N, CA, C and O atoms as a DFTB+ gen file, in Angstrom:
524 C
 N C O
     1  1       0.818      -1.184       0.004
     2  2       0.019       0.041       0.020
     3  2       0.940       1.207      -0.029
     4  3       2.152       1.076       0.144
     5  1       0.346       2.386      -0.272
     6  2       0.960       3.565      -0.464
     7  2       1.444       4.135       0.993
     8  3       0.756       3.932       1.994
     9  1       2.592       4.815       1.038
    10  2       3.006       5.354       2.224
    11  2       2.543       6.758       2.351
    12  3       2.074       7.341       1.373
    13  1       2.660       7.361       3.581
    14  2       2.138       8.768       3.829
    15  2       2.733       9.746       3.016
    16  3       2.082      10.734       2.675
    17  1       4.057       9.559       2.620
    18  2       4.699      10.606       1.808
    19  2       4.106      10.677       0.518
    20  3       3.918      11.790       0.026
    21  1       3.776       9.623      -0.114
    22  2       3.220       9.630      -1.493
    23  2       1.714      10.190      -1.345
    24  3       1.295      10.992      -2.180
    25  1       0.981       9.799      -0.373
    26  2      -0.335      10.310      -0.196
    27  2      -0.248      11.784       0.038
    28  3      -1.100      12.512      -0.471
    29  1       0.678      12.262       0.740
    30  2       0.867      13.655       1.052
    31  2       1.152      14.441      -0.229
    32  3       0.666      15.556      -0.418
    33  1       1.949      13.828      -1.100
    34  2       2.229      14.502      -2.395
    35  2       1.006      14.584      -3.273
    36  3       0.783      15.602      -3.928
    37  1       0.206      13.532      -3.300
    38  2      -1.054      13.435      -4.049
    39  2      -1.997      14.524      -3.609
    40  3      -2.658      15.148      -4.439
    41  1      -2.072      14.771      -2.282
    42  2      -3.067      15.584      -1.678
    43  2      -2.628      17.116      -1.582
    44  3      -3.266      17.906      -0.885
    45  1      -1.609      17.459      -2.251
    46  2      -1.115      18.896      -2.243
    47  2      -2.204      19.714      -2.903
    48  3      -2.647      19.378      -4.001
    49  1      -2.664      20.833      -2.226
    50  2      -3.815      21.579      -2.797
    51  2      -3.443      22.196      -4.133
    52  3      -4.356      22.341      -4.945
    53  1      -2.222      22.575      -4.462
    54  2      -1.843      23.062      -5.693
    55  2      -2.276      24.549      -5.896
    56  3      -2.901      25.163      -5.031
    57  1      -1.919      25.071      -7.053
    58  2      -2.234      26.474      -7.397
    59  2      -3.703      26.631      -7.885
    60  3      -4.377      25.618      -8.077
    61  1      -4.149      27.709      -8.062
    62  2      -5.478      27.995      -8.481
    63  2      -5.747      27.380      -9.785
    64  3      -6.834      26.850     -10.015
    65  1      -4.681      27.434     -10.756
    66  2      -4.848      26.900     -12.056
    67  2      -4.924      25.391     -11.934
    68  3      -5.738      24.770     -12.616
    69  1      -4.116      24.787     -11.100
    70  2      -4.197      23.297     -10.947
    71  2      -5.620      22.932     -10.376
    72  3      -6.228      21.958     -10.820
    73  1      -6.106      23.684      -9.445
    74  2      -7.416      23.372      -8.908
    75  2      -8.533      23.455      -9.956
    76  3      -9.442      22.625      -9.978
    77  1      -8.449      24.467     -10.818
    78  2      -9.481      24.528     -11.905
    79  2      -9.372      23.329     -12.774
    80  3     -10.407      22.755     -13.113
    81  1      -8.187      22.893     -13.172
    82  2      -7.970      21.716     -14.041
    83  2      -8.510      20.480     -13.341
    84  3      -9.155      19.623     -13.945
    85  1      -8.226      20.418     -12.054
    86  2      -8.711      19.215     -11.334
    87  2     -10.196      19.193     -11.221
    88  3     -10.843      18.153     -11.344
    89  1     -10.757      20.433     -10.969
    90  2     -12.255      20.524     -10.872
    91  2     -12.923      20.025     -12.156
    92  3     -13.906      19.286     -12.105
    93  1     -12.386      20.430     -13.294
    94  2     -12.931      20.023     -14.569
    95  2     -12.812      18.549     -14.711
    96  3     -13.772      17.935     -15.177
    97  1     -11.679      17.887     -14.341
    98  2     -11.521      16.519     -14.425
    99  2     -12.464      15.723     -13.524
   100  3     -13.003      14.681     -13.896
   101  1     -12.637      16.284     -12.296
   102  2     -13.530      15.644     -11.299
   103  2     -14.928      15.697     -11.834
   104  3     -15.616      14.676     -11.860
   105  1     -15.381      16.874     -12.269
   106  2     -16.769      17.055     -12.764
   107  2     -17.007      16.091     -13.965
   108  3     -18.075      15.484     -14.032
   109  1     -16.070      15.936     -14.890
   110  2     -16.179      15.108     -15.989
   111  2     -16.305      13.586     -15.756
   112  3     -16.982      12.866     -16.490
   113  1     -15.612      13.145     -14.690
   114  2     -15.604      11.702     -14.479
   115  2     -16.052      11.216     -13.148
   116  3     -15.972      10.009     -12.919
   117  1     -16.540      12.074     -12.196
   118  2     -16.863      11.620     -10.867
   119  2     -17.925      10.601     -10.850
   120  3     -17.752       9.530     -10.267
   121  1     -19.071      10.903     -11.494
   122  2     -20.216      10.020     -11.297
   123  2     -20.034       8.575     -11.984
   124  3     -20.485       7.545     -11.483
   125  1     -19.350       8.625     -13.141
   126  2     -19.043       7.349     -13.771
   127  2     -18.160       6.555     -12.901
   128  3     -18.417       5.359     -12.758
   129  1     -17.116       7.098     -12.285
   130  2     -16.244       6.393     -11.442
   131  2     -16.924       6.012     -10.173
   132  3     -16.683       4.924      -9.649
   133  1     -17.770       6.869      -9.652
   134  2     -18.479       6.547      -8.374
   135  2     -19.410       5.322      -8.533
   136  3     -19.498       4.466      -7.653
   137  1     -20.072       5.278      -9.649
   138  2     -20.960       4.074      -9.929
   139  2     -20.126       2.815      -9.994
   140  3     -20.552       1.780      -9.482
   141  1     -18.921       2.864     -10.620
   142  2     -18.106       1.686     -10.688
   143  2     -17.542       1.301      -9.319
   144  3     -17.375       0.115      -9.034
   145  1     -17.268       2.214      -8.534
   146  2     -16.593       1.988      -7.222
   147  2     -17.590       1.754      -6.092
   148  3     -17.175       1.340      -5.010
   149  1     -18.851       1.993      -6.286
   150  2     -19.835       1.963      -5.201
   151  2     -19.780       0.734      -4.309
   152  3     -19.969       0.808      -3.095
   153  1     -19.519      -0.376      -4.938
   154  2     -19.458      -1.646      -4.107
   155  2     -18.127      -1.819      -3.440
   156  3     -18.021      -2.584      -2.481
   157  1     -17.090      -1.130      -3.912
   158  2     -15.754      -1.319      -3.388
   159  2     -15.451      -0.313      -2.251
   160  3     -14.538      -0.525      -1.453
   161  1     -16.175       0.700      -2.197
   162  2     -15.915       1.790      -1.186
   163  2     -17.080       1.943      -0.282
   164  3     -18.100       2.521      -0.658
   165  1     -16.937       1.396       0.990
   166  2     -18.027       1.373       1.957
   167  2     -18.509       2.830       2.422
   168  3     -19.620       2.985       2.930
   169  1     -17.693       3.798       2.238
   170  2     -18.091       5.118       2.719
   171  2     -18.341       6.031       1.553
   172  3     -17.934       7.193       1.547
   173  1     -19.036       5.471       0.536
   174  2     -19.292       6.266      -0.654
   175  2     -20.122       7.514      -0.348
   176  3     -19.928       8.538      -1.003
   177  1     -21.004       7.466       0.586
   178  2     -21.807       8.645       1.019
   179  2     -20.821       9.785       1.441
   180  3     -21.093      10.947       1.138
   181  1     -19.729       9.491       2.107
   182  2     -18.775      10.503       2.477
   183  2     -17.952      11.115       1.256
   184  3     -17.602      12.292       1.178
   185  1     -17.704      10.116       0.318
   186  2     -17.015      10.538      -0.850
   187  2     -17.854      11.488      -1.745
   188  3     -17.335      12.441      -2.326
   189  1     -19.205      11.180      -1.832
   190  2     -20.095      12.079      -2.545
   191  2     -20.204      13.418      -1.840
   192  3     -20.192      14.463      -2.490
   193  1     -20.315      13.399      -0.482
   194  2     -20.385      14.603       0.256
   195  2     -19.047      15.413       0.041
   196  3     -19.086      16.640      -0.046
   197  1     -18.005      14.795      -0.034
   198  2     -16.703      15.426      -0.343
   199  2     -16.709      16.108      -1.642
   200  3     -16.161      17.198      -1.808
   201  1     -17.391      15.402      -2.653
   202  2     -17.442      15.952      -3.981
   203  2     -18.238      17.307      -3.907
   204  3     -17.822      18.306      -4.494
   205  1     -19.329      17.308      -3.209
   206  2     -20.167      18.507      -3.097
   207  2     -19.403      19.633      -2.336
   208  3     -19.540      20.818      -2.639
   209  1     -18.638      19.225      -1.393
   210  2     -17.797      20.130      -0.559
   211  2     -16.749      20.787      -1.562
   212  3     -16.568      22.004      -1.596
   213  1     -16.090      19.905      -2.357
   214  2     -14.994      20.417      -3.268
   215  2     -15.599      21.327      -4.341
   216  3     -14.865      22.161      -4.872
   217  1     -16.864      21.228      -4.692
   218  2     -17.447      22.020      -5.748
   219  2     -18.046      23.255      -5.126
   220  3     -18.422      24.148      -5.885
   221  1     -18.171      23.397      -3.833
   222  2     -18.759      24.517      -3.237
   223  2     -17.751      25.717      -3.180
   224  3     -16.691      25.586      -2.568
   225  1     -18.062      26.832      -3.788
   226  2     -17.105      27.959      -3.761
   227  2     -16.850      28.562      -2.401
   228  3     -15.894      29.319      -2.239
   229  1     -17.702      28.241      -1.384
   230  2     -17.484      28.722      -0.070
   231  2     -16.515      27.824       0.739
   232  3     -16.113      28.204       1.839
   233  1     -16.166      26.736       0.254
   234  2     -15.136      25.867       0.913
   235  2     -13.774      26.622       0.756
   236  3     -13.406      27.145      -0.296
   237  1     -13.055      26.617       1.951
   238  2     -11.695      27.275       1.851
   239  2     -10.801      26.656       0.777
   240  3     -10.895      25.470       0.464
   241  1      -9.938      27.496       0.231
   242  2      -9.065      27.194      -0.875
   243  2      -8.257      25.890      -0.683
   244  3      -8.237      25.009      -1.543
   245  1      -7.594      25.815       0.486
   246  2      -6.742      24.658       0.786
   247  2      -7.558      23.416       0.957
   248  3      -7.096      22.346       0.558
   249  1      -8.753      23.477       1.527
   250  2      -9.649      22.348       1.673
   251  2     -10.114      21.873       0.293
   252  3     -10.096      20.685      -0.027
   253  1     -10.506      22.805      -0.459
   254  2     -11.009      22.445      -1.813
   255  2      -9.871      21.768      -2.640
   256  3     -10.087      20.769      -3.327
   257  1      -8.657      22.358      -2.540
   258  2      -7.544      21.768      -3.189
   259  2      -7.236      20.363      -2.720
   260  3      -6.941      19.506      -3.553
   261  1      -7.285      20.100      -1.513
   262  2      -7.027      18.742      -1.008
   263  2      -8.081      17.739      -1.564
   264  3      -7.769      16.660      -2.068
   265  1      -9.357      18.193      -1.428
   266  2     -10.386      17.374      -1.993
   267  2     -10.367      17.140      -3.446
   268  3     -10.568      16.026      -3.929
   269  1     -10.110      18.254      -4.177
   270  2      -9.957      18.095      -5.625
   271  2      -8.786      17.119      -5.963
   272  3      -8.913      16.319      -6.890
   273  1      -7.718      17.176      -5.264
   274  2      -6.548      16.328      -5.552
   275  2      -6.972      14.934      -5.309
   276  3      -6.715      14.084      -6.162
   277  1      -7.631      14.604      -4.165
   278  2      -8.073      13.247      -3.882
   279  2      -9.084      12.789      -4.887
   280  3      -8.960      11.675      -5.396
   281  1     -10.047      13.555      -5.194
   282  2     -11.080      13.168      -6.056
   283  2     -10.554      13.011      -7.505
   284  3     -10.987      12.107      -8.219
   285  1      -9.655      13.857      -7.924
   286  2      -8.975      13.639      -9.272
   287  2      -8.236      12.378      -9.324
   288  3      -8.258      11.697     -10.350
   289  1      -7.525      11.993      -8.194
   290  2      -6.850      10.691      -8.162
   291  2      -7.833       9.586      -8.323
   292  3      -7.567       8.634      -9.057
   293  1      -8.966       9.666      -7.667
   294  2     -10.054       8.698      -7.723
   295  2     -10.630       8.634      -9.141
   296  3     -10.928       7.539      -9.619
   297  1     -10.794       9.754      -9.817
   298  2     -11.459       9.757     -11.135
   299  2     -10.485       9.391     -12.272
   300  3     -10.891       8.721     -13.221
   301  1      -9.242       9.805     -12.199
   302  2      -8.346       9.611     -13.346
   303  2      -7.919       8.138     -13.478
   304  3      -7.701       7.460     -12.473
   305  1      -7.802       7.655     -14.708
   306  2      -7.518       6.242     -14.913
   307  2      -6.022       5.940     -14.549
   308  3      -5.662       4.775     -14.381
   309  1      -5.203       6.932     -14.435
   310  2      -3.763       6.572     -14.175
   311  2      -3.567       6.543     -12.663
   312  3      -3.870       7.506     -11.958
   313  1      -3.066       5.442     -12.198
   314  2      -3.301       5.118     -10.771
   315  2      -2.186       4.153     -10.382
   316  3      -1.601       3.528     -11.268
   317  1      -1.871       4.005      -9.119
   318  2      -0.848       3.021      -8.724
   319  2      -1.393       1.585      -8.893
   320  3      -0.652       0.686      -9.291
   321  1      -2.647       1.380      -8.598
   322  2      -3.230       0.020      -8.806
   323  2      -4.434       0.253      -9.711
   324  3      -5.376       0.948      -9.328
   325  1      -4.408      -0.321     -10.903
   326  2      -5.458      -0.121     -11.860
   327  2      -6.843      -0.473     -11.294
   328  3      -6.997      -1.533     -10.689
   329  1      -7.835       0.377     -11.473
   330  2      -9.172       0.162     -10.931
   331  2      -9.901      -1.023     -11.502
   332  3     -10.875      -1.524     -10.940
   333  1      -9.397      -1.457     -12.643
   334  2     -10.106      -2.607     -13.264
   335  2      -9.859      -3.938     -12.672
   336  3     -10.520      -4.921     -13.007
   337  1      -8.817      -3.980     -11.708
   338  2      -8.480      -5.176     -10.974
   339  2      -9.507      -5.445      -9.916
   340  3      -9.533      -4.769      -8.887
   341  1     -10.346      -6.411     -10.145
   342  2     -11.462      -6.596      -9.190
   343  2     -10.924      -6.911      -7.770
   344  3      -9.962      -7.664      -7.618
   345  1     -11.511      -6.369      -6.824
   346  2     -11.247      -6.621      -5.450
   347  2     -10.174      -5.656      -4.833
   348  3     -10.307      -5.189      -3.702
   349  1      -9.090      -5.385      -5.654
   350  2      -7.983      -4.542      -5.143
   351  2      -7.847      -3.190      -5.901
   352  3      -7.115      -2.303      -5.463
   353  1      -8.592      -3.044      -7.087
   354  2      -8.358      -1.860      -7.834
   355  2      -8.563      -0.565      -7.290
   356  3      -7.948       0.399      -7.744
   357  1      -9.455      -0.447      -6.265
   358  2      -9.725       0.789      -5.655
   359  2      -8.993       0.939      -4.313
   360  3      -9.268       1.920      -3.621
   361  1      -8.091       0.053      -3.892
   362  2      -7.551       0.148      -2.599
   363  2      -6.730       1.385      -2.390
   364  3      -6.785       1.987      -1.317
   365  1      -5.960       1.788      -3.393
   366  2      -5.123       2.959      -3.329
   367  2      -6.040       4.190      -3.317
   368  3      -5.793       5.124      -2.554
   369  1      -7.060       4.209      -4.120
   370  2      -8.052       5.275      -4.063
   371  2      -8.664       5.429      -2.668
   372  3      -8.765       6.531      -2.130
   373  1      -9.067       4.293      -2.104
   374  2      -9.593       4.372      -0.712
   375  2      -8.590       4.959       0.229
   376  3      -8.980       5.798       1.042
   377  1      -7.293       4.584       0.194
   378  2      -6.302       5.184       1.049
   379  2      -6.203       6.691       0.838
   380  3      -6.126       7.426       1.822
   381  1      -6.202       7.155      -0.321
   382  2      -6.058       8.590      -0.621
   383  2      -7.379       9.373      -0.114
   384  3      -7.318      10.419       0.532
   385  1      -8.517       8.766      -0.469
   386  2      -9.756       9.338      -0.014
   387  2      -9.891       9.437       1.486
   388  3     -10.230      10.484       2.038
   389  1      -9.606       8.282       2.153
   390  2      -9.762       8.249       3.588
   391  2      -8.741       9.359       4.277
   392  3      -9.099      10.031       5.244
   393  1      -7.583       9.463       3.743
   394  2      -6.686      10.433       4.256
   395  2      -7.192      11.863       4.100
   396  3      -7.117      12.673       5.024
   397  1      -7.725      12.157       2.872
   398  2      -8.273      13.453       2.607
   399  2      -9.462      13.797       3.528
   400  3      -9.565      14.875       4.115
   401  1     -10.343      12.794       3.602
   402  2     -11.502      12.983       4.469
   403  2     -11.192      13.167       5.925
   404  3     -11.865      13.912       6.637
   405  1     -10.216      12.513       6.337
   406  2      -9.811      12.660       7.774
   407  2      -9.287      14.046       7.953
   408  3      -9.548      14.628       9.006
   409  1      -8.577      14.632       7.034
   410  2      -7.957      15.906       7.136
   411  2      -9.071      17.089       7.037
   412  3      -8.887      18.147       7.639
   413  1     -10.150      16.879       6.309
   414  2     -11.032      17.974       6.056
   415  2     -12.539      17.745       6.526
   416  3     -13.428      18.558       6.274
   417  1     -12.725      16.663       7.171
   418  2     -14.133      16.239       7.582
   419  2     -14.943      17.357       8.199
   420  3     -16.154      17.432       7.995
   421  1     -14.298      18.216       8.941
   422  2     -15.077      19.298       9.573
   423  2     -15.633      20.351       8.560
   424  3     -16.545      21.113       8.881
   425  1     -15.082      20.364       7.393
   426  2     -15.587      21.292       6.405
   427  2     -16.731      20.778       5.504
   428  3     -17.288      21.510       4.686
   429  1     -17.054      19.482       5.695
   430  2     -18.209      18.966       5.079
   431  2     -19.420      19.371       5.766
   432  3     -19.592      18.970       6.918
   433  1     -20.273      20.108       5.212
   434  2     -21.464      20.623       5.969
   435  2     -22.665      19.763       5.863
   436  3     -22.706      18.874       5.012
   437  1     -23.684      19.987       6.711
   438  2     -24.887      19.324       6.603
   439  2     -25.523      19.464       5.153
   440  3     -26.178      18.529       4.693
   441  1     -25.348      20.519       4.509
   442  2     -25.845      20.777       3.234
   443  2     -25.142      19.806       2.200
   444  3     -25.785      19.208       1.337
   445  1     -23.853      19.703       2.345
   446  2     -23.115      18.696       1.445
   447  2     -23.642      17.369       1.645
   448  3     -23.933      16.666       0.677
   449  1     -23.799      16.938       2.951
   450  2     -24.237      15.636       3.311
   451  2     -25.687      15.349       2.642
   452  3     -25.971      14.299       2.066
   453  1     -26.529      16.418       2.806
   454  2     -27.859      16.269       2.233
   455  2     -27.946      16.095       0.725
   456  3     -28.747      15.346       0.165
   457  1     -27.034      16.868       0.119
   458  2     -26.955      16.727      -1.332
   459  2     -26.418      15.413      -1.735
   460  3     -26.827      14.870      -2.760
   461  1     -25.523      14.877      -0.981
   462  2     -24.976      13.528      -1.304
   463  2     -26.078      12.420      -1.058
   464  3     -26.212      11.471      -1.832
   465  1     -26.820      12.591       0.010
   466  2     -27.919      11.656       0.334
   467  2     -28.910      11.648      -0.833
   468  3     -29.294      10.573      -1.294
   469  1     -29.319      12.783      -1.307
   470  2     -30.255      12.863      -2.354
   471  2     -29.704      12.244      -3.662
   472  3     -30.407      11.516      -4.362
   473  1     -28.455      12.548      -3.961
   474  2     -27.872      12.116      -5.211
   475  2     -27.772      10.561      -5.166
   476  3     -28.005       9.902      -6.179
   477  1     -27.428       9.990      -4.003
   478  2     -27.357       8.555      -3.878
   479  2     -28.689       7.903      -3.966
   480  3     -28.805       6.818      -4.537
   481  1     -29.713       8.524      -3.419
   482  2     -31.085       8.026      -3.517
   483  2     -31.589       7.961      -4.905
   484  3     -32.172       6.975      -5.355
   485  1     -31.321       9.145      -5.633
   486  2     -31.665       9.189      -7.091
   487  2     -30.940       8.088      -7.946
   488  3     -31.482       7.500      -8.883
   489  1     -29.747       7.891      -7.548
   490  2     -28.922       6.863      -8.290
   491  2     -29.553       5.464      -8.000
   492  3     -29.713       4.638      -8.898
   493  1     -29.882       5.255      -6.775
   494  2     -30.538       3.908      -6.323
   495  2     -31.877       3.752      -6.993
   496  3     -32.220       2.652      -7.426
   497  1     -32.644       4.817      -7.093
   498  2     -33.967       4.714      -7.670
   499  2     -33.919       4.525      -9.223
   500  3     -34.753       3.855      -9.833
   501  1     -32.922       5.141      -9.777
   502  2     -32.818       4.965     -11.295
   503  2     -32.332       3.583     -11.567
   504  3     -32.759       2.974     -12.548
   505  1     -31.428       3.032     -10.721
   506  2     -31.042       1.664     -10.910
   507  2     -32.161       0.647     -10.765
   508  3     -32.269      -0.317     -11.523
   509  1     -32.998       0.906      -9.748
   510  2     -34.169       0.073      -9.509
   511  2     -35.216       0.087     -10.660
   512  3     -35.821      -0.923     -11.021
   513  1     -35.372       1.306     -11.194
   514  2     -36.351       1.364     -12.336
   515  2     -35.736       0.826     -13.630
   516  3     -36.508       0.376     -14.477
   517  1     -34.499       0.830     -13.847
   518  2     -33.774       0.358     -14.997
   519  2     -33.683      -1.214     -15.003
   520  3     -33.561      -1.866     -16.039
   521  1     -33.755      -1.749     -13.753
   522  2     -33.509      -3.214     -13.555
   523  2     -34.691      -3.957     -13.586
   524  3     -34.657      -5.178     -13.438
């Protein structure tokens, strides 16, 4: 598994330009990746709340940067352990996400959690009606 130094490097908030690029990458791929990872990540509700927190312009710059870095790592296909490997593909993503969430958890508001709950409910209901 990854050590703290590498996770720390991944979670660097970066410049404003880097954050904008990461936000675009996260917006483009978050929901597709989240659907694939839903069974592999037991705290998906927290990941979705973190997504809403990262997209909230009221979230402090460094917090947004840390979340965007973690979520970009989660979304992008270039990864230490390829996500297509069943059972272990999301383990490095989980480590990065857990570290980021531990660092910023106090910035995830009840509004972010409510938006996540609604989004997950909608995803579940659309799965049920499609199946």
